[in-house]
PDB file of C-alpha atoms in Angstrom:
ATOM      1  CA  MET A 268     123.914 133.773  65.534  1.00  0.00           C
ATOM      2  CA  ALA A 269     124.652 133.806  69.392  1.00  0.00           C
ATOM      3  CA  VAL A 270     128.291 133.382  70.535  1.00  0.00           C
ATOM      4  CA  LEU A 271     127.489 132.755  74.095  1.00  0.00           C
ATOM      5  CA  GLU A 272     124.981 130.459  75.566  1.00  0.00           C
ATOM      6  CA  ILE A 273     124.511 130.481  79.197  1.00  0.00           C
ATOM      7  CA  ASN A 274     122.541 127.413  81.010  1.00  0.00           C
ATOM      8  CA  LEU A 275     120.765 127.805  84.219  1.00  0.00           C
ATOM      9  CA  ASN A 276     119.831 124.287  85.700  1.00  0.00           C
ATOM     10  CA  GLY A 277     118.101 123.244  88.482  1.00  0.00           C
ATOM     11  CA  GLY A 278     116.722 119.672  89.389  1.00  0.00           C
ATOM     12  CA  TYR A 279     117.007 116.624  91.294  1.00  0.00           C
ATOM     13  CA  SER A 280     118.658 113.141  90.729  1.00  0.00           C
ATOM     14  CA  GLY A 281     119.124 110.018  92.374  1.00  0.00           C
ATOM     15  CA  GLU A 282     119.124 106.268  91.910  1.00  0.00           C
ATOM     16  CA  PHE A 283     116.697 103.611  92.388  1.00  0.00           C
ATOM     17  CA  ALA A 284     117.560 100.288  94.398  1.00  0.00           C
ATOM     18  CA  ASN A 285     118.110  98.526  90.981  1.00  0.00           C
ATOM     19  CA  GLY A 286     120.992 100.665  90.218  1.00  0.00           C
ATOM     20  CA  MET A 287     118.984 102.775  87.607  1.00  0.00           C
ATOM     21  CA  GLY A 288     119.776 106.545  87.591  1.00  0.00           C
ATOM     22  CA  PHE A 289     117.087 109.343  87.402  1.00  0.00           C
ATOM     23  CA  ASP A 290     117.266 113.114  86.722  1.00  0.00           C
ATOM     24  CA  VAL A 291     114.412 115.641  86.610  1.00  0.00           C
ATOM     25  CA  GLY A 292     115.080 119.377  86.248  1.00  0.00           C
ATOM     26  CA  TYR A 293     114.405 122.853  84.517  1.00  0.00           C
ATOM     27  CA  ILE A 294     116.852 124.570  82.456  1.00  0.00           C
ATOM     28  CA  ALA A 295     116.753 128.071  81.191  1.00  0.00           C
ATOM     29  CA  TYR A 296     118.864 128.764  78.144  1.00  0.00           C
ATOM     30  CA  ILE A 297     120.087 132.430  78.139  1.00  0.00           C
ATOM     31  CA  TYR A 298     122.123 134.163  75.078  1.00  0.00           C
ATOM     32  CA  PRO A 299     123.331 137.527  76.021  1.00  0.00           C
ATOM     33  CA  ASN A 300     123.455 140.309  73.670  1.00  0.00           C
ATOM     34  CA  SER A 301     120.904 138.265  71.453  1.00  0.00           C
ATOM     35  CA  GLY A 302     118.114 140.653  72.374  1.00  0.00           C
ATOM     36  CA  GLY A 303     116.273 137.651  74.070  1.00  0.00           C
ATOM     37  CA  GLY A 304     114.853 136.144  70.775  1.00  0.00           C
ATOM     38  CA  TRP A 305     116.986 133.058  71.380  1.00  0.00           C
ATOM     39  CA  ASN A 306     116.276 132.717  75.027  1.00  0.00           C
ATOM     40  CA  GLY A 307     113.941 129.699  76.211  1.00  0.00           C
ATOM     41  CA  SER A 308     113.508 127.017  78.966  1.00  0.00           C
ATOM     42  CA  GLU A 309     112.651 123.462  79.166  1.00  0.00           C
ATOM     43  CA  VAL A 310     111.642 120.785  81.614  1.00  0.00           C
ATOM     44  CA  TYR A 311     113.357 117.432  81.606  1.00  0.00           C
ATOM     45  CA  GLY A 312     113.363 113.701  82.631  1.00  0.00           C
ATOM     46  CA  SER A 313     116.282 111.218  82.156  1.00  0.00           C
ATOM     47  CA  LEU A 314     116.801 107.535  83.257  1.00  0.00           C
ATOM     48  CA  SER A 315     120.393 106.100  82.852  1.00  0.00           C
ATOM     49  CA  MET A 316     121.698 102.501  83.490  1.00  0.00           C
ATOM     50  CA  GLY A 317     125.808 101.950  83.083  1.00  0.00           C
ATOM     51  CA  ILE A 318     127.193 104.096  80.401  1.00  0.00           C
ATOM     52  CA  LEU A 319     123.634 104.854  78.577  1.00  0.00           C
ATOM     53  CA  THR A 320     121.382 107.871  79.499  1.00  0.00           C
ATOM     54  CA  THR A 321     118.065 108.382  77.610  1.00  0.00           C
ATOM     55  CA  LYS A 322     116.374 111.928  78.071  1.00  0.00           C
ATOM     56  CA  LEU A 323     113.026 113.567  77.110  1.00  0.00           C
ATOM     57  CA  SER A 324     112.801 117.180  77.162  1.00  0.00           C
ATOM     58  CA  TRP A 325     109.674 119.652  76.615  1.00  0.00           C
ATOM     59  CA  GLY A 326     110.302 123.255  75.865  1.00  0.00           C
ATOM     60  CA  THR A 327     108.269 125.589  78.266  1.00  0.00           C
ATOM     61  CA  SER A 328     108.649 129.063  77.122  1.00  0.00           C
ATOM     62  CA  GLY A 329     110.709 131.091  74.487  1.00  0.00           C
ATOM     63  CA  VAL A 330     112.010 130.042  71.320  1.00  0.00           C
ATOM     64  CA  ILE A 331     111.712 126.392  72.196  1.00  0.00           C
ATOM     65  CA  ASP A 332     108.263 126.553  73.564  1.00  0.00           C
ATOM     66  CA  GLU A 333     106.498 123.201  72.991  1.00  0.00           C
ATOM     67  CA  HIS A 334     109.533 121.816  71.327  1.00  0.00           C
ATOM     68  CA  ALA A 335     110.102 118.252  72.521  1.00  0.00           C
ATOM     69  CA  ARG A 336     113.354 116.095  72.310  1.00  0.00           C
ATOM     70  CA  LEU A 337     114.054 112.462  72.905  1.00  0.00           C
ATOM     71  CA  SER A 338     117.755 111.753  73.168  1.00  0.00           C
ATOM     72  CA  PHE A 339     120.176 109.055  73.674  1.00  0.00           C
ATOM     73  CA  LEU A 340     123.677 109.397  75.188  1.00  0.00           C
ATOM     74  CA  ILE A 341     126.594 107.024  76.011  1.00  0.00           C
ATOM     75  CA  GLU A 342     129.334 108.227  78.445  1.00  0.00           C
ATOM     76  CA  GLN A 343     132.485 106.107  78.193  1.00  0.00           C
ATOM     77  CA  PRO A 344     135.001 106.781  80.823  1.00  0.00           C
ATOM     78  CA  LEU A 345     138.583 106.449  79.560  1.00  0.00           C
ATOM     79  CA  THR A 346     140.523 107.372  82.400  1.00  0.00           C
ATOM     80  CA  GLU A 347     139.507 108.604  85.930  1.00  0.00           C
ATOM     81  CA  ARG A 348     138.873 111.968  84.631  1.00  0.00           C
ATOM     82  CA  LEU A 349     138.474 111.811  81.188  1.00  0.00           C
ATOM     83  CA  THR A 350     135.157 110.685  79.473  1.00  0.00           C
ATOM     84  CA  LEU A 351     134.142 109.929  76.037  1.00  0.00           C
ATOM     85  CA  GLU A 352     130.435 111.105  75.111  1.00  0.00           C
ATOM     86  CA  ALA A 353     128.622 110.249  71.743  1.00  0.00           C
ATOM     87  CA  GLY A 354     124.772 110.942  71.349  1.00  0.00           C
ATOM     88  CA  VAL A 355     121.817 111.422  69.044  1.00  0.00           C
ATOM     89  CA  GLY A 356     118.643 113.332  69.674  1.00  0.00           C
ATOM     90  CA  PHE A 357     115.105 113.415  67.491  1.00  0.00           C
ATOM     91  CA  ARG A 358     113.187 116.577  67.709  1.00  0.00           C
ATOM     92  CA  ASN A 359     109.310 116.980  67.140  1.00  0.00           C
ATOM     93  CA  ARG A 360     107.957 119.015  64.516  1.00  0.00           C
ATOM     94  CA  GLU A 361     105.571 121.343  66.781  1.00  0.00           C
ATOM     95  CA  ASN A 362     105.625 125.192  67.061  1.00  0.00           C
ATOM     96  CA  LEU A 363     107.953 125.433  64.108  1.00  0.00           C
ATOM     97  CA  ASN A 364     110.561 123.016  65.561  1.00  0.00           C
ATOM     98  CA  SER A 365     112.510 121.463  62.378  1.00  0.00           C
ATOM     99  CA  GLY A 366     111.940 117.879  63.391  1.00  0.00           C
ATOM    100  CA  ALA A 367     115.553 117.478  62.640  1.00  0.00           C
ATOM    101  CA  THR A 368     117.979 115.031  64.334  1.00  0.00           C
ATOM    102  CA  ASP A 369     120.906 116.244  66.050  1.00  0.00           C
ATOM    103  CA  TYR A 370     124.299 114.394  67.172  1.00  0.00           C
ATOM    104  CA  ARG A 371     127.359 115.167  69.623  1.00  0.00           C
ATOM    105  CA  LEU A 372     130.865 113.756  69.969  1.00  0.00           C
ATOM    106  CA  GLY A 373     133.406 114.776  72.067  1.00  0.00           C
ATOM    107  CA  LEU A 374     135.369 114.581  75.549  1.00  0.00           C
ATOM    108  CA  THR A 375     134.754 115.717  78.993  1.00  0.00           C
ATOM    109  CA  TYR A 376     137.811 116.387  81.645  1.00  0.00           C
ATOM    110  CA  ALA A 377     136.994 116.317  85.312  1.00  0.00           C
ATOM    111  CA  LEU A 378     138.932 119.083  86.824  1.00  0.00           C
ATOM    112  CA  THR A 379     138.053 118.548  90.197  1.00  0.00           C
ATOM    113  CA  GLU A 380     134.929 116.664  91.799  1.00  0.00           C
ATOM    114  CA  SER A 381     132.577 119.688  90.877  1.00  0.00           C
ATOM    115  CA  LEU A 382     134.128 121.192  87.890  1.00  0.00           C
ATOM    116  CA  SER A 383     134.571 119.963  84.316  1.00  0.00           C
ATOM    117  CA  THR A 384     135.321 121.197  81.203  1.00  0.00           C
ATOM    118  CA  SER A 385     134.219 120.061  77.666  1.00  0.00           C
ATOM    119  CA  ALA A 386     134.975 119.949  73.975  1.00  0.00           C
ATOM    120  CA  ILE A 387     131.987 118.637  71.947  1.00  0.00           C
ATOM    121  CA  TRP A 388     131.631 118.642  68.231  1.00  0.00           C
ATOM    122  CA  SER A 389     127.806 119.029  67.728  1.00  0.00           C
ATOM    123  CA  GLY A 390     125.250 119.553  64.839  1.00  0.00           C
ATOM    124  CA  ALA A 391     122.174 118.426  63.071  1.00  0.00           C
ATOM    125  CA  ASP A 392     120.282 117.333  59.929  1.00  0.00           C
ATOM    126  CA  THR A 393     120.689 120.576  58.082  1.00  0.00           C
ATOM    127  CA  ASP A 394     118.089 119.645  55.576  1.00  0.00           C
ATOM    128  CA  ARG A 395     115.675 120.019  58.149  1.00  0.00           C
ATOM    129  CA  ALA A 396     117.478 122.590  60.802  1.00  0.00           C
ATOM    130  CA  GLY A 397     119.129 124.718  58.015  1.00  0.00           C
ATOM    131  CA  PRO A 398     122.127 126.602  58.925  1.00  0.00           C
ATOM    132  CA  ALA A 399     121.836 126.539  62.458  1.00  0.00           C
ATOM    133  CA  GLY A 400     122.455 122.830  62.322  1.00  0.00           C
ATOM    134  CA  LYS A 401     126.188 122.909  60.827  1.00  0.00           C
ATOM    135  CA  GLY A 402     128.540 120.954  62.675  1.00  0.00           C
ATOM    136  CA  ARG A 403     130.610 123.145  65.182  1.00  0.00           C
ATOM    137  CA  LEU A 404     132.950 122.581  68.571  1.00  0.00           C
ATOM    138  CA  VAL A 405     131.233 123.488  71.322  1.00  0.00           C
ATOM    139  CA  LEU A 406     133.450 124.323  74.657  1.00  0.00           C
ATOM    140  CA  GLY A 407     131.900 123.807  77.738  1.00  0.00           C
ATOM    141  CA  LEU A 408     132.885 124.753  81.708  1.00  0.00           C
ATOM    142  CA  THR A 409     130.513 123.177  84.220  1.00  0.00           C
ATOM    143  CA  GLN A 410     130.134 123.761  87.956  1.00  0.00           C
ATOM    144  CA  SER A 411     127.931 121.099  89.868  1.00  0.00           C
ATOM    145  CA  PHE A 412     126.623 122.138  93.499  1.00  0.00           C
TER     146      PHE A 412
END
């Protein structure tokens, strides 16, 4: 099991005239000291309106090659800097993917306009994902440019 995950993201986001947001991009997942066995990458596209975001991801390499995931995320601001988020995702069964349903619930706090920290409880359907789906607290630090 990997203790540290590093995500390298690149993409483009914007907003349509009707206020609907979009985001397309690429993510590389790197797990230092895992021997490379957990590393992978994906392309994604998402649409958002208000507090709801819908995202489709497709694995392009590594352990997540040909894995697809459709997710829904609600991000409800509680204060100017604190946001509650809740989400659910559905995975396909291609290329040894589990087909599991995953979930997340947590808080994100904006330290500055481009730096935030988060505490998210996440997990998946352990009947399909096995022990890797066991719920856990994931702490994050995000820097956007």
